[in-house]
């Protein structure tokens, strides 16, 4: 197996899911006592979140690139950046590394493309929903039209992510609000809902949603497993 680097901590709640799912995937495929050969660098999310708030993406990129280089030097053969939002600085990481960055939007786009989906709703932080680094990649590489919630809904979705989900709180009012957003997006023609924040899947797990849910964490982990086991 190839050794995989995980750059996480944004938040640690979702990073724990990455570690668990990678190990479960290896065990399911190889059996016995096999587990995932991973290297993990988990950052202090408070520092990254403050840089996001200030719009200081350059400093955030520098911090993450340094951590990514450390994983490369420690022997990682590819990198998973275990967050959707910080893929905004993916070009800086790719420029710093000699190993592949397995991009989360590519994992999402390939999955939707294989399913024949043309229009998808997107839930995530306000950065992921409003800016073009994610939506444009899906449109240009995979011909996926992305539908986003209203400005007021995006404000509340973002608040819930940072004030509740990233702090391990998965509350019923937040579930109800997210489901209502999905119903409205379905009415606008969305075929699937992309859970474009690695914590949202923890909130909506096992619910009867109005749209099929594509959890970005799950498909990103699947991409990592393909690399780790030598099939990509």
mmCIF file with all atom_site columns, N, CA and C in Angstrom, residues 167-204:
data_model
loop_
_atom_site.group_PDB
_atom_site.id
_atom_site.type_symbol
_atom_site.label_atom_id
_atom_site.label_alt_id
_atom_site.label_comp_id
_atom_site.label_asym_id
_atom_site.label_entity_id
_atom_site.label_seq_id
_atom_site.pdbx_PDB_ins_code
_atom_site.Cartn_x
_atom_site.Cartn_y
_atom_site.Cartn_z
_atom_site.occupancy
_atom_site.B_iso_or_equiv
_atom_site.pdbx_formal_charge
_atom_site.auth_seq_id
_atom_site.auth_comp_id
_atom_site.auth_asym_id
_atom_site.auth_atom_id
_atom_site.pdbx_PDB_model_num
ATOM 1   N N  . UNK A 1 167 ? -18.040 22.320 16.531  1.00 0.00 ? 167 UNK A N  1
ATOM 2   C CA . UNK A 1 167 ? -17.864 22.169 17.970  1.00 0.00 ? 167 UNK A CA 1
ATOM 3   C C  . UNK A 1 167 ? -18.587 20.936 18.507  1.00 0.00 ? 167 UNK A C  1
ATOM 4   N N  . UNK A 1 168 ? -18.916 20.034 17.574  1.00 0.00 ? 168 UNK A N  1
ATOM 5   C CA . UNK A 1 168 ? -19.484 18.751 17.974  1.00 0.00 ? 168 UNK A CA 1
ATOM 6   C C  . UNK A 1 168 ? -20.938 18.798 18.377  1.00 0.00 ? 168 UNK A C  1
ATOM 7   N N  . UNK A 1 169 ? -21.668 19.863 17.991  1.00 0.00 ? 169 UNK A N  1
ATOM 8   C CA . UNK A 1 169 ? -23.085 19.980 18.327  1.00 0.00 ? 169 UNK A CA 1
ATOM 9   C C  . UNK A 1 169 ? -23.926 19.707 17.068  1.00 0.00 ? 169 UNK A C  1
ATOM 10  N N  . UNK A 1 170 ? -24.778 18.706 17.139  1.00 0.00 ? 170 UNK A N  1
ATOM 11  C CA . UNK A 1 170 ? -25.616 18.310 16.005  1.00 0.00 ? 170 UNK A CA 1
ATOM 12  C C  . UNK A 1 170 ? -27.061 18.371 16.484  1.00 0.00 ? 170 UNK A C  1
ATOM 13  N N  . UNK A 1 171 ? -27.696 19.530 16.300  1.00 0.00 ? 171 UNK A N  1
ATOM 14  C CA . UNK A 1 171 ? -28.955 19.862 16.945  1.00 0.00 ? 171 UNK A CA 1
ATOM 15  C C  . UNK A 1 171 ? -30.141 19.746 15.987  1.00 0.00 ? 171 UNK A C  1
ATOM 16  N N  . UNK A 1 172 ? -31.316 19.441 16.545  1.00 0.00 ? 172 UNK A N  1
ATOM 17  C CA . UNK A 1 172 ? -32.515 19.231 15.736  1.00 0.00 ? 172 UNK A CA 1
ATOM 18  C C  . UNK A 1 172 ? -32.927 20.475 14.944  1.00 0.00 ? 172 UNK A C  1
ATOM 19  N N  . UNK A 1 173 ? -32.893 21.686 15.517  1.00 0.00 ? 173 UNK A N  1
ATOM 20  C CA . UNK A 1 173 ? -33.262 22.859 14.714  1.00 0.00 ? 173 UNK A CA 1
ATOM 21  C C  . UNK A 1 173 ? -32.379 23.037 13.482  1.00 0.00 ? 173 UNK A C  1
ATOM 22  N N  . UNK A 1 174 ? -31.093 22.727 13.606  1.00 0.00 ? 174 UNK A N  1
ATOM 23  C CA . UNK A 1 174 ? -30.188 22.834 12.455  1.00 0.00 ? 174 UNK A CA 1
ATOM 24  C C  . UNK A 1 174 ? -30.556 21.795 11.400  1.00 0.00 ? 174 UNK A C  1
ATOM 25  N N  . UNK A 1 175 ? -30.873 20.578 11.822  1.00 0.00 ? 175 UNK A N  1
ATOM 26  C CA . UNK A 1 175 ? -31.290 19.542 10.867  1.00 0.00 ? 175 UNK A CA 1
ATOM 27  C C  . UNK A 1 175 ? -32.536 19.990 10.113  1.00 0.00 ? 175 UNK A C  1
ATOM 28  N N  . UNK A 1 176 ? -33.515 20.527 10.855  1.00 0.00 ? 176 UNK A N  1
ATOM 29  C CA . UNK A 1 176 ? -34.761 20.963 10.218  1.00 0.00 ? 176 UNK A CA 1
ATOM 30  C C  . UNK A 1 176 ? -34.492 22.079 9.212   1.00 0.00 ? 176 UNK A C  1
ATOM 31  N N  . UNK A 1 177 ? -33.626 23.015 9.574   1.00 0.00 ? 177 UNK A N  1
ATOM 32  C CA . UNK A 1 177 ? -33.325 24.131 8.675   1.00 0.00 ? 177 UNK A CA 1
ATOM 33  C C  . UNK A 1 177 ? -32.626 23.643 7.409   1.00 0.00 ? 177 UNK A C  1
ATOM 34  N N  . UNK A 1 178 ? -31.657 22.765 7.557   1.00 0.00 ? 178 UNK A N  1
ATOM 35  C CA . UNK A 1 178 ? -30.937 22.253 6.391   1.00 0.00 ? 178 UNK A CA 1
ATOM 36  C C  . UNK A 1 178 ? -31.891 21.486 5.470   1.00 0.00 ? 178 UNK A C  1
ATOM 37  N N  . UNK A 1 179 ? -32.791 20.704 6.058   1.00 0.00 ? 179 UNK A N  1
ATOM 38  C CA . UNK A 1 179 ? -33.740 19.946 5.242   1.00 0.00 ? 179 UNK A CA 1
ATOM 39  C C  . UNK A 1 179 ? -34.685 20.874 4.484   1.00 0.00 ? 179 UNK A C  1
ATOM 40  N N  . UNK A 1 180 ? -35.091 21.968 5.110   1.00 0.00 ? 180 UNK A N  1
ATOM 41  C CA . UNK A 1 180 ? -35.947 22.937 4.415   1.00 0.00 ? 180 UNK A CA 1
ATOM 42  C C  . UNK A 1 180 ? -35.199 23.571 3.249   1.00 0.00 ? 180 UNK A C  1
ATOM 43  N N  . UNK A 1 181 ? -33.934 23.894 3.447   1.00 0.00 ? 181 UNK A N  1
ATOM 44  C CA . UNK A 1 181 ? -33.119 24.418 2.342   1.00 0.00 ? 181 UNK A CA 1
ATOM 45  C C  . UNK A 1 181 ? -33.057 23.426 1.193   1.00 0.00 ? 181 UNK A C  1
ATOM 46  N N  . UNK A 1 182 ? -32.900 22.149 1.515   1.00 0.00 ? 182 UNK A N  1
ATOM 47  C CA . UNK A 1 182 ? -32.825 21.127 0.480   1.00 0.00 ? 182 UNK A CA 1
ATOM 48  C C  . UNK A 1 182 ? -34.140 21.011 -0.282  1.00 0.00 ? 182 UNK A C  1
ATOM 49  N N  . UNK A 1 183 ? -35.265 21.154 0.412   1.00 0.00 ? 183 UNK A N  1
ATOM 50  C CA . UNK A 1 183 ? -36.558 21.104 -0.275  1.00 0.00 ? 183 UNK A CA 1
ATOM 51  C C  . UNK A 1 183 ? -36.681 22.247 -1.285  1.00 0.00 ? 183 UNK A C  1
ATOM 52  N N  . UNK A 1 184 ? -36.216 23.427 -0.905  1.00 0.00 ? 184 UNK A N  1
ATOM 53  C CA . UNK A 1 184 ? -36.284 24.570 -1.817  1.00 0.00 ? 184 UNK A CA 1
ATOM 54  C C  . UNK A 1 184 ? -35.338 24.383 -3.007  1.00 0.00 ? 184 UNK A C  1
ATOM 55  N N  . UNK A 1 185 ? -34.173 23.819 -2.765  1.00 0.00 ? 185 UNK A N  1
ATOM 56  C CA . UNK A 1 185 ? -33.215 23.594 -3.851  1.00 0.00 ? 185 UNK A CA 1
ATOM 57  C C  . UNK A 1 185 ? -33.729 22.512 -4.806  1.00 0.00 ? 185 UNK A C  1
ATOM 58  N N  . UNK A 1 186 ? -34.413 21.517 -4.269  1.00 0.00 ? 186 UNK A N  1
ATOM 59  C CA . UNK A 1 186 ? -35.022 20.504 -5.123  1.00 0.00 ? 186 UNK A CA 1
ATOM 60  C C  . UNK A 1 186 ? -36.061 21.140 -6.046  1.00 0.00 ? 186 UNK A C  1
ATOM 61  N N  . UNK A 1 187 ? -36.838 22.082 -5.511  1.00 0.00 ? 187 UNK A N  1
ATOM 62  C CA . UNK A 1 187 ? -37.851 22.760 -6.313  1.00 0.00 ? 187 UNK A CA 1
ATOM 63  C C  . UNK A 1 187 ? -37.239 23.590 -7.435  1.00 0.00 ? 187 UNK A C  1
ATOM 64  N N  . UNK A 1 188 ? -35.967 23.957 -7.283  1.00 0.00 ? 188 UNK A N  1
ATOM 65  C CA . UNK A 1 188 ? -35.255 24.714 -8.312  1.00 0.00 ? 188 UNK A CA 1
ATOM 66  C C  . UNK A 1 188 ? -34.595 23.812 -9.350  1.00 0.00 ? 188 UNK A C  1
ATOM 67  N N  . UNK A 1 189 ? -34.755 22.500 -9.203  1.00 0.00 ? 189 UNK A N  1
ATOM 68  C CA . UNK A 1 189 ? -34.251 21.584 -10.210 1.00 0.00 ? 189 UNK A CA 1
ATOM 69  C C  . UNK A 1 189 ? -33.016 20.802 -9.837  1.00 0.00 ? 189 UNK A C  1
ATOM 70  N N  . UNK A 1 190 ? -32.570 20.913 -8.581  1.00 0.00 ? 190 UNK A N  1
ATOM 71  C CA . UNK A 1 190 ? -31.407 20.131 -8.168  1.00 0.00 ? 190 UNK A CA 1
ATOM 72  C C  . UNK A 1 190 ? -31.744 18.643 -8.159  1.00 0.00 ? 190 UNK A C  1
ATOM 73  N N  . UNK A 1 191 ? -30.828 17.837 -8.677  1.00 0.00 ? 191 UNK A N  1
ATOM 74  C CA . UNK A 1 191 ? -31.016 16.383 -8.708  1.00 0.00 ? 191 UNK A CA 1
ATOM 75  C C  . UNK A 1 191 ? -30.381 15.700 -7.500  1.00 0.00 ? 191 UNK A C  1
ATOM 76  N N  . UNK A 1 192 ? -29.328 16.306 -6.984  1.00 0.00 ? 192 UNK A N  1
ATOM 77  C CA . UNK A 1 192 ? -28.541 15.762 -5.882  1.00 0.00 ? 192 UNK A CA 1
ATOM 78  C C  . UNK A 1 192 ? -28.098 16.950 -5.025  1.00 0.00 ? 192 UNK A C  1
ATOM 79  N N  . UNK A 1 193 ? -27.868 16.721 -3.740  1.00 0.00 ? 193 UNK A N  1
ATOM 80  C CA . UNK A 1 193 ? -27.298 17.749 -2.875  1.00 0.00 ? 193 UNK A CA 1
ATOM 81  C C  . UNK A 1 193 ? -25.883 17.353 -2.478  1.00 0.00 ? 193 UNK A C  1
ATOM 82  N N  . UNK A 1 194 ? -24.933 18.218 -2.802  1.00 0.00 ? 194 UNK A N  1
ATOM 83  C CA . UNK A 1 194 ? -23.539 18.022 -2.386  1.00 0.00 ? 194 UNK A CA 1
ATOM 84  C C  . UNK A 1 194 ? -23.387 18.543 -0.967  1.00 0.00 ? 194 UNK A C  1
ATOM 85  N N  . UNK A 1 195 ? -22.979 17.675 -0.065  1.00 0.00 ? 195 UNK A N  1
ATOM 86  C CA . UNK A 1 195 ? -22.647 18.119 1.286   1.00 0.00 ? 195 UNK A CA 1
ATOM 87  C C  . UNK A 1 195 ? -21.199 18.583 1.238   1.00 0.00 ? 195 UNK A C  1
ATOM 88  N N  . UNK A 1 196 ? -21.038 19.878 0.894   1.00 0.00 ? 196 UNK A N  1
ATOM 89  C CA . UNK A 1 196 ? -19.721 20.431 0.603   1.00 0.00 ? 196 UNK A CA 1
ATOM 90  C C  . UNK A 1 196 ? -19.027 21.031 1.799   1.00 0.00 ? 196 UNK A C  1
ATOM 91  N N  . UNK A 1 197 ? -19.308 20.486 2.953   1.00 0.00 ? 197 UNK A N  1
ATOM 92  C CA . UNK A 1 197 ? -18.560 20.778 4.174   1.00 0.00 ? 197 UNK A CA 1
ATOM 93  C C  . UNK A 1 197 ? -18.428 19.452 4.884   1.00 0.00 ? 197 UNK A C  1
ATOM 94  N N  . UNK A 1 198 ? -17.258 19.126 5.343   1.00 0.00 ? 198 UNK A N  1
ATOM 95  C CA . UNK A 1 198 ? -17.009 17.781 5.843   1.00 0.00 ? 198 UNK A CA 1
ATOM 96  C C  . UNK A 1 198 ? -17.723 17.474 7.153   1.00 0.00 ? 198 UNK A C  1
ATOM 97  N N  . UNK A 1 199 ? -18.365 18.489 7.774   1.00 0.00 ? 199 UNK A N  1
ATOM 98  C CA . UNK A 1 199 ? -19.155 18.236 8.986   1.00 0.00 ? 199 UNK A CA 1
ATOM 99  C C  . UNK A 1 199 ? -20.633 17.984 8.705   1.00 0.00 ? 199 UNK A C  1
ATOM 100 N N  . UNK A 1 200 ? -21.145 18.436 7.562   1.00 0.00 ? 200 UNK A N  1
ATOM 101 C CA . UNK A 1 200 ? -22.589 18.375 7.329   1.00 0.00 ? 200 UNK A CA 1
ATOM 102 C C  . UNK A 1 200 ? -23.091 16.931 7.286   1.00 0.00 ? 200 UNK A C  1
ATOM 103 N N  . UNK A 1 201 ? -22.280 16.041 6.772   1.00 0.00 ? 201 UNK A N  1
ATOM 104 C CA . UNK A 1 201 ? -22.681 14.634 6.754   1.00 0.00 ? 201 UNK A CA 1
ATOM 105 C C  . UNK A 1 201 ? -22.925 14.089 8.145   1.00 0.00 ? 201 UNK A C  1
ATOM 106 N N  . UNK A 1 202 ? -22.208 14.617 9.138   1.00 0.00 ? 202 UNK A N  1
ATOM 107 C CA . UNK A 1 202 ? -22.416 14.178 10.513  1.00 0.00 ? 202 UNK A CA 1
ATOM 108 C C  . UNK A 1 202 ? -23.771 14.642 11.032  1.00 0.00 ? 202 UNK A C  1
ATOM 109 N N  . UNK A 1 203 ? -24.255 15.787 10.535  1.00 0.00 ? 203 UNK A N  1
ATOM 110 C CA . UNK A 1 203 ? -25.550 16.318 10.947  1.00 0.00 ? 203 UNK A CA 1
ATOM 111 C C  . UNK A 1 203 ? -26.707 15.580 10.289  1.00 0.00 ? 203 UNK A C  1
ATOM 112 N N  . UNK A 1 204 ? -26.571 15.278 8.996   1.00 0.00 ? 204 UNK A N  1
ATOM 113 C CA . UNK A 1 204 ? -27.684 14.729 8.227   1.00 0.00 ? 204 UNK A CA 1
ATOM 114 C C  . UNK A 1 204 ? -27.622 13.217 8.055   1.00 0.00 ? 204 UNK A C  1
#
